[in-house]
Amino acid sequence: MKPSAILLISCPDQKGEVAAIADFVFRHGGNILHADEHADEESGLFLMRVEFDPKDFDIDLSHFNSAQFNPGQMAHSSSTQTGLSEFAEQFEPIATKFQMKWRLALSSYRQRAIIFVSKYDHCLVDLLYRQKSGELACDIALIISNHPDNQPIADFYKIPYEVVSVTKDNKGAAEAKIQSLIDQHRPDFMVLARYMQILSNDFVNRYPRRIINIHHSFLPAFVGARPYHQAFERGVKLIGATSHYVTEVLDDGPIIEQDVVRVSHRDTAEDLIRKGRDLEKVVLSRAVRWHVENRVLVYGNKTVVF
Amino acid sequence: MKPSAILLISCPDQKGEVAAIADFVFRHGGNILHADEHADEESGLFLMRVEFDPKDFDIDLSHFNSAQFNPGQMAHSSSTQTGLSEFAEQFEPIATKFQMKWRLALSSYRQRAIIFVSKYDHCLVDLLYRQKSGELACDIALIISNHPDNQPIADFYKIPYEVVSVTKDNKGAAEAKIQSLIDQHRPDFMVLARYMQILSNDFVNRYPRRIINIHHSFLPAFVGARPYHQAFERGVKLIGATSHYVTEVLDDGPIIEQDVVRVSHRDTAEDLIRKGRDLEKVVLSRAVRWHVENRVLVYGNKTVVF
Amino acid sequence: MKPSAILLISCPDQKGEVAAIADFVFRHGGNILHADEHADEESGLFLMRVEFDPKDFDIDLSHFNSAQFNPGQMAHSSSTQTGLSEFAEQFEPIATKFQMKWRLALSSYRQRAIIFVSKYDHCLVDLLYRQKSGELACDIALIISNHPDNQPIADFYKIPYEVVSVTKDNKGAAEAKIQSLIDQHRPDFMVLARYMQILSNDFVNRYPRRIINIHHSFLPAFVGARPYHQAFERGVKLIGATSHYVTEVLDDGPIIEQDVVRVSHRDTAEDLIRKGRDLEKVVLSRAVRWHVENRVLVYGNKTVVF
Amino acid sequence: MKPSAILLISCPDQKGEVAAIADFVFRHGGNILHADEHADEESGLFLMRVEFDPKDFDIDLSHFNSAQFNPGQMAHSSSTQTGLSEFAEQFEPIATKFQMKWRLALSSYRQRAIIFVSKYDHCLVDLLYRQKSGELACDIALIISNHPDNQPIADFYKIPYEVVSVTKDNKGAAEAKIQSLIDQHRPDFMVLARYMQILSNDFVNRYPRRIINIHHSFLPAFVGARPYHQAFERGVKLIGATSHYVTEVLDDGPIIEQDVVRVSHRDTAEDLIRKGRDLEKVVLSRAVRWHVENRVLVYGNKTVVF
């Protein structure tokens, strides 16, 4: 995979946007590798992802070394970095004209992730393997767990592992500890890989569209605890898993990916859990990969995955 | 397919049931073609379906010409027919010993169905085609609709078509009209093939496990009206369809079959409806076929499909 | 769905194509509704589909009333029609500069289809229903069959039905008869909906990328006759169906769509055929819909479905 | 999961088999937990799997501690073990009467596996994780590889790892080395988890139905080398993976499990490989689990998975 620059755009739908953007990239020497766009009729929004080869781009992006992950606004005003600031200056007229929110990312920049996990290790093990094998082009800066159990696998992959115990009485202190670890490791995003603790609204609101969760049901069915047991009780013929960005409302954030698998009366609740594990791994890892590759755009409570 | 006899059994799980049943069939000259059983650990129930070749069976079943569809009790006491009554007499000791609820069906008996439909015709057209092509081994006695629109396709397949208009003010009279049509055509079961009217609890309770509905969502997600629009709003990545027996509680009856199809941001609510039609057809027709082939056993609010 | 114009392009991959095309559409007053492109690394080809709203387009396309289906070349030189000729003239500089093959289509133009069928009617019945319900935005000009069996369903949908018997000895005459029917009805494309006769190479070569076939296996597995029986013999755990453009080599043309369904040891060869019917219907109808919506671009022996 | 005894039977289809077997189990105090049977019409074979609770079984099976994996014959005469020999003696009259091939297995016996692997580690990593997490109720006695690369993961899971280099010139010596490792570790079965060397016919024939392979295509499509590249060339819309028992003919043994995943023109050959890895892991691990749980019966070149 050659290095590429990815421009993500959201603006009111109107004539001439595609031409303006394609022309901008072309005039500055970029070669468009992929372009995807979506005009959402309900909201009147135009969403676009343009991936271009920056080799001959006449704005120097080589010093541009952050994820620019600012999805709340995707505002061009947020950066003073060399590279991005020049890009922002040049892109300004178009952005203003079309009222664009935008952000730019380089595929060569490796986003930094923190993985949260409790005892169930299948998603953690899966993510660590995929990261090491090159499937997930990000760095894993840290694993945070409320249990010591998964230290050995972290050691095997040489990832720092911090235990932050959570009890009824220390929730505030525990979250403060987590916050200090985040401040220290400065992740671009976080993954809740079957982390069984609820994070506070304050915490969640600090990282909009930057916390990816895996819920072990086909949302919005079976919100909350023990969804496989709920599914078993209801007698469904398929079970699912859902990966979504975390918001204040439990299991209600924008869905990134879902999948299902067939079950039958022969499957006990334990079989559902076993089958579900394979689903969870696949669904979460897809969501993380798309996030890392800057393919996910959120609008309202929905996502476009380009 | 050679003609077969199907024995459906439900009883408390205990030792020796399979042996007793298999021995009974064998002693009377039946050759077991398929046997399926399920021991449900939660409820302690044992469920079984035995299909046997009745050619050399020493109890004459040739006069036994009803569906014996009595799933509320599946009681052996309900029949006075030749064939079944002799079978019941012979089977009595085993049934009593193991506290069995049971029913017997012959594949040669063609169950009679009434299909209910409103304006959307895709499920109706699909069922009529499958019935005619031999895929559904039942007879369609009548189509009831609250609209005249689907008369032509009924005529093409030479099925009587009755329009029973339903308005806010005539619900009681309409249901009485429907009841009289049922009394006249004596169906073994009914299919709500996108019938958009709510049937009264009284009506529904009269035909437990004999009314099959198709709901256009992956239940229990998106209960009630306009599920595709609900799904579109929630931004799910898969949409589903669910076929279930109708009970008093809306969209809550025992699920017979479900399936899903992938959707993306490119799909409008209209695309979801189009994709959903294919799902609904397949899911409903599977449920009807399994019902017709006496493969569905209900226990609690769940089904076993053998 | 509002009317749209669709521009399909294929050319060597190079810088500035997207900008040139987007700018062209914009300068002439078109509003891009969807744009999709694919750069194929192996072949060095760039493929693009641009769908735009022609309402304010300053080139009058209102007289442009053909499918312009010329996929062998997609050459702009083939037309002398008002509308298209002006478009071609204006687009010429860009087309020449980038060595583009291209064609333009209007969604308002309804392509004309001829369906070929033998005795198995499931795909025919499915296509006729979908066409009538508005899912397939084409006209069905004629049904050709080597058997009279499907006349009634053709009559129901009021489509002309011509029987052209084919025997060992009359193949040449039969194909001449078919050719004269084609000359008379001038279809934009043809669909072999389980047509069990082999068409001659001469015939096939006359309609490159204009004949869509459904083969009842997951190609390239089980080429040729009785694929379900082949699949049954091999003991596969999934069976498939494949829709493809017809070329000289049997079952070897560019694949438009495929799908599979799970089977088990319980399924007899007859069950495979039944399950396969549902696959065939869905796979063929998707392929036809995508063809009708001008979503399919062929390159080499492969397709891009935009 | 409580311990169970599993009786696998194959014999000519005839009356009374189910009754005889069920009665045998019942008379000796066993409680049937699951019973599955299949009458294959083509071959006239009857296949059955009976799982029963041996707690009150009056034949002592507690000393019976081997897999009794003798699938070539499944002959009752092969054993002289306490437990099995008494069972064989008691079961003899039934087995003789119905010309049964049979074998008995205890779920409490943990089969021993040897895994073969080359450089690609995804299937190996997956199997080791599943085994450790309890999903695969077998022991992994040894990993054999023609490369040293996967030593670290073997060490992590504390499984012995033997490198047996294979070159053009040492094939005979390498296989002799492998044979001596097998003789030393006495596996019940072997798994080729992306092992890229061809085993000799002599070797393969020594272990009929005891070597499980994963092939990275939907067999019988794309036999042999580089199937993903073959699939990419052919332009298929789905790619697959197949797990099968190894026989003399390359990629032609009885299929245990297959699955597929959708691909599009956007997927490069590398994307196919990535998507395929997930398929291979799931398909191979299912096949191994079913084998370990004594669910697979081979007849002709096909399998029944009960």
GROMACS .gro file of N, CA, C and O in nm, chain D residues 34 43 48 53 72 98 101 104 108 114 117 124 132 138 181 199 205 207 214 216 227 233 244 278 280 287 301-302:
model
  112
  952HIS      N    1  -2.884  -3.702   2.302
  952HIS     CA    2  -2.909  -3.659   2.164
  952HIS      C    3  -2.903  -3.781   2.074
  952HIS      O    4  -2.820  -3.869   2.096
  961SER      N    5  -2.708  -4.422  -0.146
  961SER     CA    6  -2.621  -4.534  -0.112
  961SER      C    7  -2.694  -4.642  -0.033
  961SER      O    8  -2.639  -4.750  -0.012
  966MET      N    9  -2.589  -4.315   1.207
  966MET     CA   10  -2.650  -4.268   1.333
  966MET      C   11  -2.543  -4.226   1.433
  966MET      O   12  -2.435  -4.281   1.438
  971ASP      N   13  -2.592  -4.044   2.839
  971ASP     CA   14  -2.532  -4.022   2.970
  971ASP      C   15  -2.494  -4.158   3.027
  971ASP      O   16  -2.580  -4.243   3.050
  990GLY      N   17  -1.161  -4.622   0.943
  990GLY     CA   18  -1.155  -4.702   0.821
  990GLY      C   19  -1.258  -4.812   0.828
  990GLY      O   20  -1.334  -4.836   0.735
 1016PHE      N   21  -2.758  -5.627   1.214
 1016PHE     CA   22  -2.779  -5.515   1.120
 1016PHE      C   23  -2.654  -5.483   1.036
 1016PHE      O   24  -2.649  -5.381   0.970
 1019LYS      N   25  -2.112  -5.124   1.112
 1019LYS     CA   26  -1.981  -5.075   1.153
 1019LYS      C   27  -2.007  -4.972   1.262
 1019LYS      O   28  -2.096  -4.890   1.249
 1022LEU      N   29  -1.729  -4.645   1.949
 1022LEU     CA   30  -1.777  -4.579   2.070
 1022LEU      C   31  -1.671  -4.479   2.114
 1022LEU      O   32  -1.552  -4.506   2.102
 1026SER      N   33  -1.517  -3.768   2.769
 1026SER     CA   34  -1.414  -3.739   2.870
 1026SER      C   35  -1.273  -3.769   2.818
 1026SER      O   36  -1.175  -3.723   2.874
 1032ILE      N   37  -0.175  -3.334   1.651
 1032ILE     CA   38  -0.052  -3.268   1.606
 1032ILE      C   39  -0.093  -3.165   1.500
 1032ILE      O   40  -0.170  -3.197   1.409
 1035VAL      N   41   0.220  -2.667   1.042
 1035VAL     CA   42   0.207  -2.529   0.998
 1035VAL      C   43   0.333  -2.489   0.921
 1035VAL      O   44   0.440  -2.549   0.941
 1042LEU      N   45  -0.294  -2.139   1.305
 1042LEU     CA   46  -0.227  -2.193   1.423
 1042LEU      C   47  -0.263  -2.113   1.548
 1042LEU      O   48  -0.303  -2.169   1.651
 1050LYS      N   49  -0.693  -2.351   2.423
 1050LYS     CA   50  -0.666  -2.306   2.560
 1050LYS      C   51  -0.794  -2.254   2.628
 1050LYS      O   52  -0.815  -2.275   2.748
 1056CYS      N   53  -0.961  -3.099   2.308
 1056CYS     CA   54  -0.855  -3.193   2.275
 1056CYS      C   55  -0.724  -3.141   2.332
 1056CYS      O   56  -0.716  -3.028   2.379
 1099LEU      N   57   0.822  -3.858   1.470
 1099LEU     CA   58   0.756  -3.769   1.568
 1099LEU      C   59   0.614  -3.817   1.597
 1099LEU      O   60   0.566  -3.813   1.710
 1117LEU      N   61   0.214  -3.397   0.139
 1117LEU     CA   62   0.249  -3.523   0.204
 1117LEU      C   63   0.233  -3.637   0.103
 1117LEU      O   64   0.147  -3.632   0.016
 1123ASN      N   65  -0.230  -4.225   0.323
 1123ASN     CA   66  -0.310  -4.347   0.333
 1123ASN      C   67  -0.297  -4.416   0.468
 1123ASN      O   68  -0.381  -4.498   0.505
 1125TYR      N   69  -0.326  -4.264   0.742
 1125TYR     CA   70  -0.413  -4.194   0.838
 1125TYR      C   71  -0.544  -4.149   0.774
 1125TYR      O   72  -0.574  -4.030   0.768
 1132ILE      N   73  -0.708  -2.735   0.564
 1132ILE     CA   74  -0.785  -2.617   0.527
 1132ILE      C   75  -0.735  -2.572   0.389
 1132ILE      O   76  -0.616  -2.550   0.369
 1134HIS      N   77  -0.782  -2.280   0.095
 1134HIS     CA   78  -0.833  -2.143   0.092
 1134HIS      C   79  -0.909  -2.111  -0.035
 1134HIS      O   80  -0.883  -2.012  -0.102
 1145PRO      N   81  -0.502  -2.006  -0.466
 1145PRO     CA   82  -0.645  -1.998  -0.501
 1145PRO      C   83  -0.701  -1.855  -0.493
 1145PRO      O   84  -0.792  -1.822  -0.569
 1151GLU      N   85  -0.844  -1.343  -1.041
 1151GLU     CA   86  -0.840  -1.345  -1.187
 1151GLU      C   87  -0.978  -1.372  -1.247
 1151GLU      O   88  -1.017  -1.311  -1.346
 1162HIS      N   89  -1.135  -3.015   0.485
 1162HIS     CA   90  -1.167  -3.150   0.438
 1162HIS      C   91  -1.065  -3.249   0.492
 1162HIS      O   92  -0.955  -3.213   0.532
 1196ASP      N   93  -0.980  -1.476   0.782
 1196ASP     CA   94  -1.090  -1.491   0.879
 1196ASP      C   95  -1.176  -1.612   0.848
 1196ASP      O   96  -1.221  -1.683   0.938
 1198GLU      N   97  -1.075  -1.884   0.684
 1198GLU     CA   98  -0.997  -2.006   0.709
 1198GLU      C   99  -0.998  -2.043   0.857
 1198GLU      O  100  -1.016  -2.159   0.893
 1205ALA      N  101  -1.437  -2.737   1.178
 1205ALA     CA  102  -1.411  -2.875   1.137
 1205ALA      C  103  -1.339  -2.950   1.247
 1205ALA      O  104  -1.373  -3.065   1.279
 1219ASN      N  105  -1.738  -4.026  -0.050
 1219ASN     CA  106  -1.648  -3.911  -0.041
 1219ASN      C  107  -1.719  -3.791   0.024
 1219ASN      O  108  -1.684  -3.676  -0.001
 1220LYS      N  109  -1.820  -3.819   0.103
 1220LYS     CA  110  -1.897  -3.712   0.166
 1220LYS      C  111  -1.896  -3.727   0.318
 1220LYS      O  112  -1.861  -3.833   0.370
   0.00000   0.00000   0.00000
